[in-house]
Amino acid sequence: MSDLKTLSQAVVKGNRKDSVEITKTLLAAGMKPLDIVEKGLVPGMAEVGEKFKNNQIFVPEMLIAARAMKEAMALLEPLLVQAGIKPKFTAVIGTVQGDLHDIGKNLVAMMWKGANFGVVDLGTNVSPDKFAAAVKEHNAQVVGLSALLTTTMPAMKTTIEALKKTGLSPVKVIIGGAPITQEFAKEIGADGYAPDAASAVDVARQLMAA
């Protein structure tokens, strides 16, 4: 349906007004909220992710697109809850203890939401115990750990150890941030490493598919 394509493009362009209006029009025409998410918003954010990975757009454009999607989702989320429809997977995300940086984390959270993951954002300076408690409470399948300082990288290892101790073994841990490398991820026992927000979607999907 061309209106879904128009919605996808409104998200790609970061046009908040159009995203909301098209979503309202589709709902008024009787389209299911889940179809609007999966066939309109998700493809739009997927295109944004691809453009970001190919250096066709940068962080500001990505944030604007994510905001357009967020405003459309604000109309759809209550309807999805009413219908008892939940995202297939839930992710807990936060910046590790001692670190207050949140731009990268916020981008990943937005991209995961755009890929139809349920996202529980714990914010910054999150202790290992708080991550473990949130995974348990929300029955999460994915955990995203962010760090921007080399001094807070060890907190990632401590968090992974805390998650293992609670016996929450099925949960997959993805780490990222400026000083983080694939080697470090392997060293501390993380399941995945994402160099940027768009890759975080691919990594999460791959881990869930596996």
Backbone as numpy.savetxt, mean C-alpha at the origin, in Angstrom:
# Nx Ny Nz CAx CAy CAz Cx Cy Cz
-16.17 -0.95 -20.17 -17.03 0.25 -20.17 -16.14 1.50 -20.17
-16.40 2.39 -21.10 -15.51 3.53 -21.27 -15.44 4.41 -20.02
-16.54 4.46 -19.23 -16.51 5.30 -18.03 -15.48 4.82 -17.02
-15.26 3.51 -16.97 -14.24 2.98 -16.07 -12.86 3.40 -16.56
-12.69 3.41 -17.89 -11.41 3.86 -18.45 -11.20 5.35 -18.15
-12.28 6.11 -18.25 -12.21 7.55 -17.95 -11.82 7.75 -16.49
-12.37 6.89 -15.61 -12.04 6.97 -14.19 -10.55 6.65 -13.98
-10.09 5.60 -14.64 -8.66 5.24 -14.54 -7.78 6.41 -14.95
-8.14 7.06 -16.05 -7.34 8.18 -16.56 -7.41 9.40 -15.64
-8.57 9.60 -15.00 -8.69 10.71 -14.04 -7.73 10.50 -12.88
-7.59 9.23 -12.46 -6.65 8.89 -11.38 -5.22 9.13 -11.85
-4.90 8.64 -13.05 -3.54 8.80 -13.60 -3.17 10.29 -13.67
-4.13 11.12 -14.08 -3.86 12.56 -14.19 -3.92 13.27 -12.84
-4.39 12.55 -11.81 -4.50 13.16 -10.49 -5.64 14.15 -10.39
-6.67 13.94 -11.22 -7.81 14.85 -11.24 -8.84 14.40 -10.19
-8.76 15.01 -9.01 -9.61 14.59 -7.89 -11.10 14.82 -8.18
-11.40 15.99 -8.76 -12.80 16.35 -9.03 -13.44 15.33 -9.97
-12.75 15.02 -11.08 -13.28 14.06 -12.04 -13.40 12.66 -11.44
-12.40 12.26 -10.65 -12.43 10.94 -10.02 -13.69 10.76 -9.19
-14.00 11.79 -8.41 -15.19 11.74 -7.54 -16.47 11.76 -8.38
-16.53 12.68 -9.35 -17.75 12.81 -10.17 -18.04 11.54 -10.98
-16.99 10.96 -11.58 -17.18 9.74 -12.39 -17.63 8.59 -11.48
-17.03 8.51 -10.29 -17.41 7.47 -9.34 -18.89 7.61 -8.97
-19.32 8.85 -8.70 -20.74 9.12 -8.37 -21.65 8.69 -9.52
-21.24 9.03 -10.76 -22.03 8.69 -11.95 -22.16 7.18 -12.10
-21.05 6.46 -11.91 -21.06 5.00 -12.04 -21.95 4.36 -10.97
-21.89 4.89 -9.75 -22.75 4.37 -8.67 -24.22 4.63 -8.99
-24.50 5.84 -9.49 -25.89 6.20 -9.83 -26.42 5.32 -10.95
-25.51 4.86 -11.83 -25.92 3.99 -12.94 -26.08 2.53 -12.49
-25.83 2.29 -11.20 -26.05 0.95 -10.65 -24.84 0.03 -10.71
-23.65 0.59 -10.98 -22.47 -0.28 -11.01 -22.07 -0.68 -9.59
-21.60 -1.92 -9.45 -21.18 -2.42 -8.14 -19.90 -1.69 -7.69
-19.87 -1.28 -6.40 -18.68 -0.59 -5.89 -17.38 -1.37 -6.13
-17.43 -2.70 -5.96 -16.22 -3.51 -6.14 -15.71 -3.45 -7.58
-16.65 -3.42 -8.54 -16.26 -3.31 -9.96 -15.57 -1.97 -10.23
-16.08 -0.92 -9.58 -15.48 0.41 -9.76 -14.04 0.40 -9.23
-13.86 -0.27 -8.10 -12.51 -0.36 -7.52 -11.60 -1.17 -8.44
-12.05 -2.40 -8.76 -11.17 -3.34 -9.46 -10.98 -3.02 -10.94
-11.99 -2.40 -11.56 -11.87 -2.14 -13.01 -11.60 -0.68 -13.35
-11.67 0.20 -12.33 -11.42 1.62 -12.57 -10.22 2.15 -11.82
-10.30 2.06 -10.48 -9.25 2.65 -9.64 -7.95 1.84 -9.67
-8.07 0.52 -9.53 -6.86 -0.33 -9.48 -6.04 -0.22 -10.78
-6.67 -0.33 -11.96 -5.88 -0.17 -13.19 -5.23 1.22 -13.30
-5.93 2.25 -12.81 -5.38 3.60 -12.83 -4.11 3.70 -12.01
-4.16 3.16 -10.78 -2.98 3.20 -9.91 -1.87 2.30 -10.44
-2.25 1.20 -11.11 -1.23 0.31 -11.70 -0.45 1.06 -12.78
-1.19 1.85 -13.58 -0.54 2.66 -14.62 0.38 3.71 -14.01
-0.07 4.31 -12.91 0.75 5.30 -12.19 2.04 4.64 -11.73
1.92 3.43 -11.17 3.09 2.69 -10.70 4.08 2.41 -11.81
3.57 2.00 -12.97 4.43 1.71 -14.12 5.16 2.96 -14.58
4.41 4.07 -14.66 5.01 5.34 -15.10 6.10 5.78 -14.14
5.86 5.55 -12.85 6.85 5.93 -11.84 8.12 5.09 -11.99
7.94 3.80 -12.19 9.09 2.90 -12.35 9.91 3.25 -13.58
9.22 3.74 -14.63 9.90 4.10 -15.88 10.37 5.55 -15.93
10.32 6.21 -14.74 10.75 7.62 -14.62 9.98 8.57 -15.53
8.71 8.21 -15.85 7.88 9.12 -16.65 7.17 10.13 -15.76
6.98 9.74 -14.48 6.44 10.67 -13.47 7.30 10.54 -12.22
7.13 11.48 -11.29 7.94 11.47 -10.07 7.04 11.54 -8.84
7.65 11.62 -7.66 6.88 11.54 -6.41 5.70 12.52 -6.34
5.86 13.81 -6.71 4.70 14.72 -6.60 3.49 14.25 -7.43
3.74 13.79 -8.68 2.63 13.33 -9.53 2.00 12.06 -8.95
2.85 11.23 -8.37 2.36 10.00 -7.76 1.44 10.30 -6.57
1.85 11.27 -5.76 1.04 11.67 -4.61 -0.30 12.25 -5.04
-0.27 13.05 -6.10 -1.50 13.67 -6.61 -2.47 12.59 -7.13
-1.92 11.60 -7.84 -2.74 10.50 -8.35 -3.34 9.70 -7.18
-2.51 9.44 -6.17 -2.97 8.67 -5.01 -4.09 9.42 -4.27
-4.00 10.74 -4.24 -5.05 11.53 -3.57 -6.36 11.45 -4.36
-6.25 11.46 -5.67 -7.45 11.34 -6.51 -8.14 10.00 -6.26
-7.32 8.94 -6.17 -7.87 7.61 -5.90 -8.51 7.58 -4.50
-7.82 8.19 -3.53 -8.28 8.19 -2.14 -9.66 8.84 -2.01
-9.86 9.94 -2.75 -11.16 10.64 -2.66 -12.29 9.81 -3.28
-11.97 9.10 -4.36 -12.98 8.21 -4.95 -13.27 7.04 -4.01
-12.21 6.52 -3.38 -12.36 5.40 -2.44 -13.19 5.79 -1.22
-13.13 7.06 -0.83 -13.90 7.53 0.33 -15.40 7.34 0.08
-15.82 7.43 -1.18 -17.24 7.20 -1.53 -17.57 5.71 -1.53
-16.58 4.90 -1.92 -16.83 3.47 -2.12 -16.66 2.62 -0.87
-15.73 3.01 0.00 -15.42 2.18 1.18 -16.64 1.89 2.05
-17.48 2.89 2.40 -18.65 2.58 3.24 -19.60 1.58 2.56
-19.70 1.68 1.24 -20.59 0.77 0.49 -20.03 -0.65 0.47
-18.71 -0.75 0.36 -18.06 -2.06 0.38 -18.22 -2.71 1.75
-18.07 -1.91 2.80 -18.23 -2.42 4.17 -19.66 -2.90 4.38
-20.61 -2.07 3.92 -22.05 -2.41 4.01 -22.34 -3.76 3.35
-21.71 -3.96 2.21 -21.95 -5.20 1.44 -21.11 -6.36 1.99
-20.30 -6.08 3.03 -19.48 -7.13 3.64 -18.29 -7.53 2.79
-17.90 -6.63 1.86 -16.76 -6.94 0.98 -15.47 -6.38 1.58
-14.51 -7.27 1.79 -13.23 -6.84 2.35 -12.13 -7.07 1.32
-11.06 -6.28 1.38 -9.92 -6.58 0.49 -9.42 -8.00 0.78
-8.87 -8.62 -0.25 -8.41 -10.01 -0.14 -7.28 -10.14 0.89
-6.40 -9.14 0.93 -5.24 -9.19 1.82 -5.16 -7.92 2.67
-4.62 -8.09 3.88 -4.43 -6.94 4.76 -2.94 -6.75 5.02
-2.50 -5.50 4.94 -1.09 -5.16 5.18 -0.99 -4.18 6.34
0.00 -4.41 7.19 0.33 -3.46 8.26 1.61 -2.77 7.83
1.64 -1.45 7.97 2.83 -0.71 7.53 3.22 0.34 8.57
4.51 0.61 8.67 4.97 1.65 9.58 6.46 1.92 9.41
6.89 3.06 9.92 8.33 3.37 9.96 8.83 2.85 11.30
9.98 2.18 11.28 10.46 1.48 12.47 10.86 2.42 13.61
11.01 1.81 14.78 11.33 2.56 16.00 12.57 3.44 15.84
12.43 4.70 16.30 13.54 5.64 16.25 13.58 6.48 14.99
12.69 6.17 14.03 12.70 6.87 12.73 11.36 7.59 12.53
11.43 8.87 12.17 10.20 9.68 12.03 9.88 10.03 10.58
10.59 9.44 9.64 10.34 9.75 8.22 9.11 8.99 7.72
8.30 9.67 6.93 7.07 8.97 6.51 6.66 9.14 5.05
7.41 9.90 4.24 6.95 10.11 2.85 6.94 8.79 2.07
8.05 8.05 2.16 8.12 6.77 1.44 7.06 5.81 1.92
6.91 5.72 3.25 5.89 4.84 3.84 4.49 5.22 3.36
4.20 6.51 3.36 2.87 6.98 2.93 2.61 6.61 1.47
3.64 6.73 0.64 3.50 6.36 -0.77 3.20 4.88 -0.94
3.93 4.05 -0.20 3.69 2.60 -0.28 2.28 2.28 0.20
1.86 2.90 1.30 0.50 2.67 1.82 -0.55 3.03 0.78
-0.36 4.17 0.11 -1.30 4.60 -0.93 -1.30 3.64 -2.11
-0.10 3.19 -2.51 -0.01 2.26 -3.64 -0.64 0.91 -3.31
-0.45 0.46 -2.08 -1.09 -0.81 -1.66 -2.61 -0.67 -1.65
-3.08 0.47 -1.15 -4.54 0.70 -1.17 -5.05 0.71 -2.60
-4.24 1.33 -3.48 -4.61 1.40 -4.90 -4.60 0.04 -5.57
-3.89 -0.92 -4.95 -3.86 -2.29 -5.49 -4.88 -3.17 -4.76
-5.77 -2.51 -4.00 -6.87 -3.17 -3.29 -6.40 -4.06 -2.13
-5.35 -3.64 -1.45 -4.96 -4.26 -0.18 -5.61 -3.45 0.94
-6.06 -4.11 1.99 -6.47 -3.38 3.18 -5.20 -2.91 3.86
-5.12 -1.65 4.27 -3.87 -1.13 4.83 -4.10 -0.56 6.23
-3.31 -1.02 7.18 -3.32 -0.48 8.54 -1.99 0.27 8.71
-2.08 1.59 8.74 -0.87 2.43 8.82 -0.61 2.80 10.29
0.50 2.31 10.82 0.82 2.56 12.23 1.61 3.85 12.44
1.96 4.53 11.34 2.68 5.80 11.45 4.18 5.60 11.58
4.82 6.48 12.35 6.29 6.44 12.46 6.70 6.03 13.88
8.01 5.73 14.03 8.57 5.38 15.33 7.79 4.22 15.98
7.56 3.16 15.21 6.72 2.06 15.67 7.58 0.95 16.29
7.24 0.57 17.50 8.01 -0.46 18.21 7.72 -1.85 17.63
8.67 -2.79 17.79 8.44 -4.15 17.30 7.16 -4.77 17.88
6.91 -4.52 19.18 5.71 -5.08 19.83 4.42 -4.54 19.21
4.47 -3.25 18.83 3.28 -2.63 18.22 2.99 -3.26 16.85
4.06 -3.53 16.08 3.88 -4.22 14.79 3.24 -5.59 15.01
3.81 -6.34 15.97 3.32 -7.70 16.24 1.86 -7.68 16.68
1.51 -6.73 17.56 0.13 -6.62 18.05 -0.84 -6.30 16.92
-0.42 -5.40 16.01 -1.28 -5.01 14.89 -1.49 -6.16 13.92
-0.43 -6.95 13.68 -0.56 -8.11 12.78 -1.58 -9.09 13.35
-1.48 -9.31 14.65 -2.39 -10.23 15.34 -3.83 -9.71 15.30
-3.98 -8.42 15.65 -5.32 -7.81 15.72 -6.03 -7.82 14.37
-5.29 -7.50 13.31 -5.92 -7.35 11.99 -5.76 -8.58 11.11
-5.11 -9.62 11.66 -4.89 -10.85 10.91 -4.22 -10.55 9.56
-3.16 -9.75 9.62 -2.48 -9.27 8.40 -1.62 -10.35 7.76
-1.53 -10.29 6.45 -0.69 -11.23 5.70 0.65 -10.60 5.29
0.68 -9.27 5.30 1.88 -8.54 4.85 2.24 -7.48 5.88
3.56 -7.30 6.08 4.03 -6.19 6.93 5.06 -5.40 6.12
4.89 -4.09 6.10 5.85 -3.21 5.42 6.63 -2.42 6.47
7.96 -2.56 6.45 8.82 -1.82 7.38 9.64 -0.80 6.60
9.60 0.45 7.07 10.33 1.51 6.39 11.38 2.11 7.32
12.54 2.45 6.76 13.58 3.16 7.52 14.35 4.07 6.57
14.62 5.29 7.02 15.38 6.21 6.17 16.77 6.47 6.74
16.97 6.08 7.99 18.26 6.33 8.65 19.03 5.02 8.81
20.33 5.06 8.58 21.14 3.85 8.77 21.10 3.42 10.23
20.95 4.40 11.14 20.93 4.10 12.58 19.67 3.34 13.00
18.60 3.42 12.19 17.36 2.72 12.57 17.19 1.39 11.83
18.14 1.07 10.95 18.05 -0.20 10.21 18.01 -1.43 11.14
18.80 -1.44 12.26 18.74 -2.60 13.14 17.33 -2.86 13.71
16.52 -1.80 13.82 15.14 -1.96 14.34 14.31 -2.85 13.42
14.68 -2.93 12.14 13.98 -3.81 11.21 14.20 -5.27 11.61
15.46 -5.57 11.94 15.82 -6.94 12.36 15.06 -7.31 13.64
15.06 -6.37 14.61 14.38 -6.60 15.88 12.88 -6.84 15.66
12.30 -6.09 14.72 10.87 -6.23 14.43 10.58 -7.60 13.82
11.41 -8.03 12.88 11.22 -9.34 12.26 11.33 -10.44 13.32
12.29 -10.28 14.24 12.45 -11.26 15.33 11.20 -11.29 16.22
10.65 -10.09 16.50 9.45 -9.99 17.34 8.25 -10.68 16.67
8.15 -10.51 15.35 7.05 -11.15 14.61 7.20 -12.67 14.64
8.44 -13.15 14.51 8.68 -14.60 14.53 8.37 -15.19 15.90
8.72 -14.45 16.95 8.51 -14.92 18.32 7.02 -15.14 18.63
6.17 -14.31 18.04 4.74 -14.41 18.34 4.11 -15.58 17.59
4.89 -16.22 16.75 4.36 -17.36 16.00 3.49 -16.94 14.84
3.62 -15.68 14.41 2.83 -15.18 13.27 3.60 -15.48 11.98
3.97 -16.74 11.83 4.86 -17.13 10.73 4.32 -16.89 9.31
2.98 -17.01 9.07 2.55 -16.83 7.67 2.73 -15.40 7.15
2.94 -14.43 8.06 3.03 -13.04 7.62 4.34 -12.81 6.83
4.22 -12.07 5.72 5.38 -11.78 4.87 5.86 -10.36 5.14
7.16 -10.21 5.34 7.72 -8.89 5.67 8.47 -8.32 4.47
8.07 -7.09 4.10 8.73 -6.37 3.00 9.38 -5.13 3.61
10.65 -4.90 3.26 11.32 -3.72 3.82 11.77 -2.77 2.70
11.92 -1.50 3.07 12.35 -0.51 2.08 12.78 0.78 2.75
13.35 1.67 1.96 13.86 2.95 2.47 15.21 3.23 1.83
15.63 4.48 1.87 16.85 4.90 1.17 18.09 4.05 1.43
18.41 3.70 2.70 19.67 2.96 2.90 19.53 1.45 2.74
18.33 0.98 2.47 18.06 -0.47 2.46 18.47 -1.10 1.12
19.00 -2.31 1.20 19.39 -3.05 -0.01 18.79 -4.45 0.04
18.83 -5.11 -1.11 18.38 -6.50 -1.22 19.22 -7.39 -0.28
20.52 -7.10 -0.22 21.43 -7.89 0.62 21.03 -7.79 2.09
20.71 -6.55 2.51 20.31 -6.35 3.91 19.02 -7.09 4.21
18.09 -7.05 3.26 16.80 -7.76 3.44 17.04 -9.25 3.67
17.93 -9.81 2.88 18.26 -11.23 2.99 18.93 -11.53 4.35
19.82 -10.63 4.69 20.60 -10.79 5.94 19.71 -10.83 7.19
18.65 -10.00 7.21 17.81 -9.94 8.42 16.58 -10.84 8.33
16.45 -11.58 7.24 15.35 -12.53 7.13 14.03 -11.94 6.65
14.10 -10.79 5.95 12.87 -10.22 5.35 12.48 -11.07 4.14
11.19 -11.10 3.84 10.71 -11.90 2.69 10.86 -11.15 1.37
10.89 -9.82 1.45 10.98 -9.03 0.22 11.61 -7.68 0.46
12.13 -7.09 -0.64 12.71 -5.75 -0.59 12.11 -4.95 -1.74
11.69 -3.72 -1.43 11.12 -2.86 -2.47 11.93 -1.57 -2.56
12.57 -1.31 -3.71 13.36 -0.08 -3.85 12.50 1.18 -3.96
11.22 1.01 -4.33 10.32 2.17 -4.44 8.87 1.71 -4.23
7.97 2.70 -4.16 6.57 2.41 -3.83 5.87 1.54 -4.88
6.18 1.77 -6.15 5.54 0.97 -7.20 5.99 -0.49 -7.13
7.27 -0.70 -6.85 7.80 -2.06 -6.71 7.18 -2.77 -5.51
6.84 -2.00 -4.46 6.25 -2.59 -3.25 4.95 -3.33 -3.58
4.22 -2.83 -4.57 2.98 -3.50 -5.00 3.31 -4.83 -5.65
4.28 -4.82 -6.56 4.68 -6.05 -7.25 5.18 -7.10 -6.27
6.02 -6.65 -5.32 6.60 -7.59 -4.35 5.50 -8.20 -3.47
4.58 -7.35 -3.00 3.48 -7.85 -2.16 2.61 -8.84 -2.93
2.31 -8.51 -4.17 1.48 -9.41 -4.98 2.18 -10.76 -5.22
3.48 -10.70 -5.52 4.25 -11.93 -5.75 4.26 -12.81 -4.51
4.47 -12.18 -3.35 4.51 -12.95 -2.10 3.15 -13.56 -1.78
2.08 -12.84 -2.07 0.74 -13.35 -1.80 0.38 -14.48 -2.79
0.85 -14.35 -4.02 0.58 -15.38 -5.03 1.32 -16.67 -4.67
2.53 -16.51 -4.10 3.34 -17.67 -3.72 2.73 -18.37 -2.51
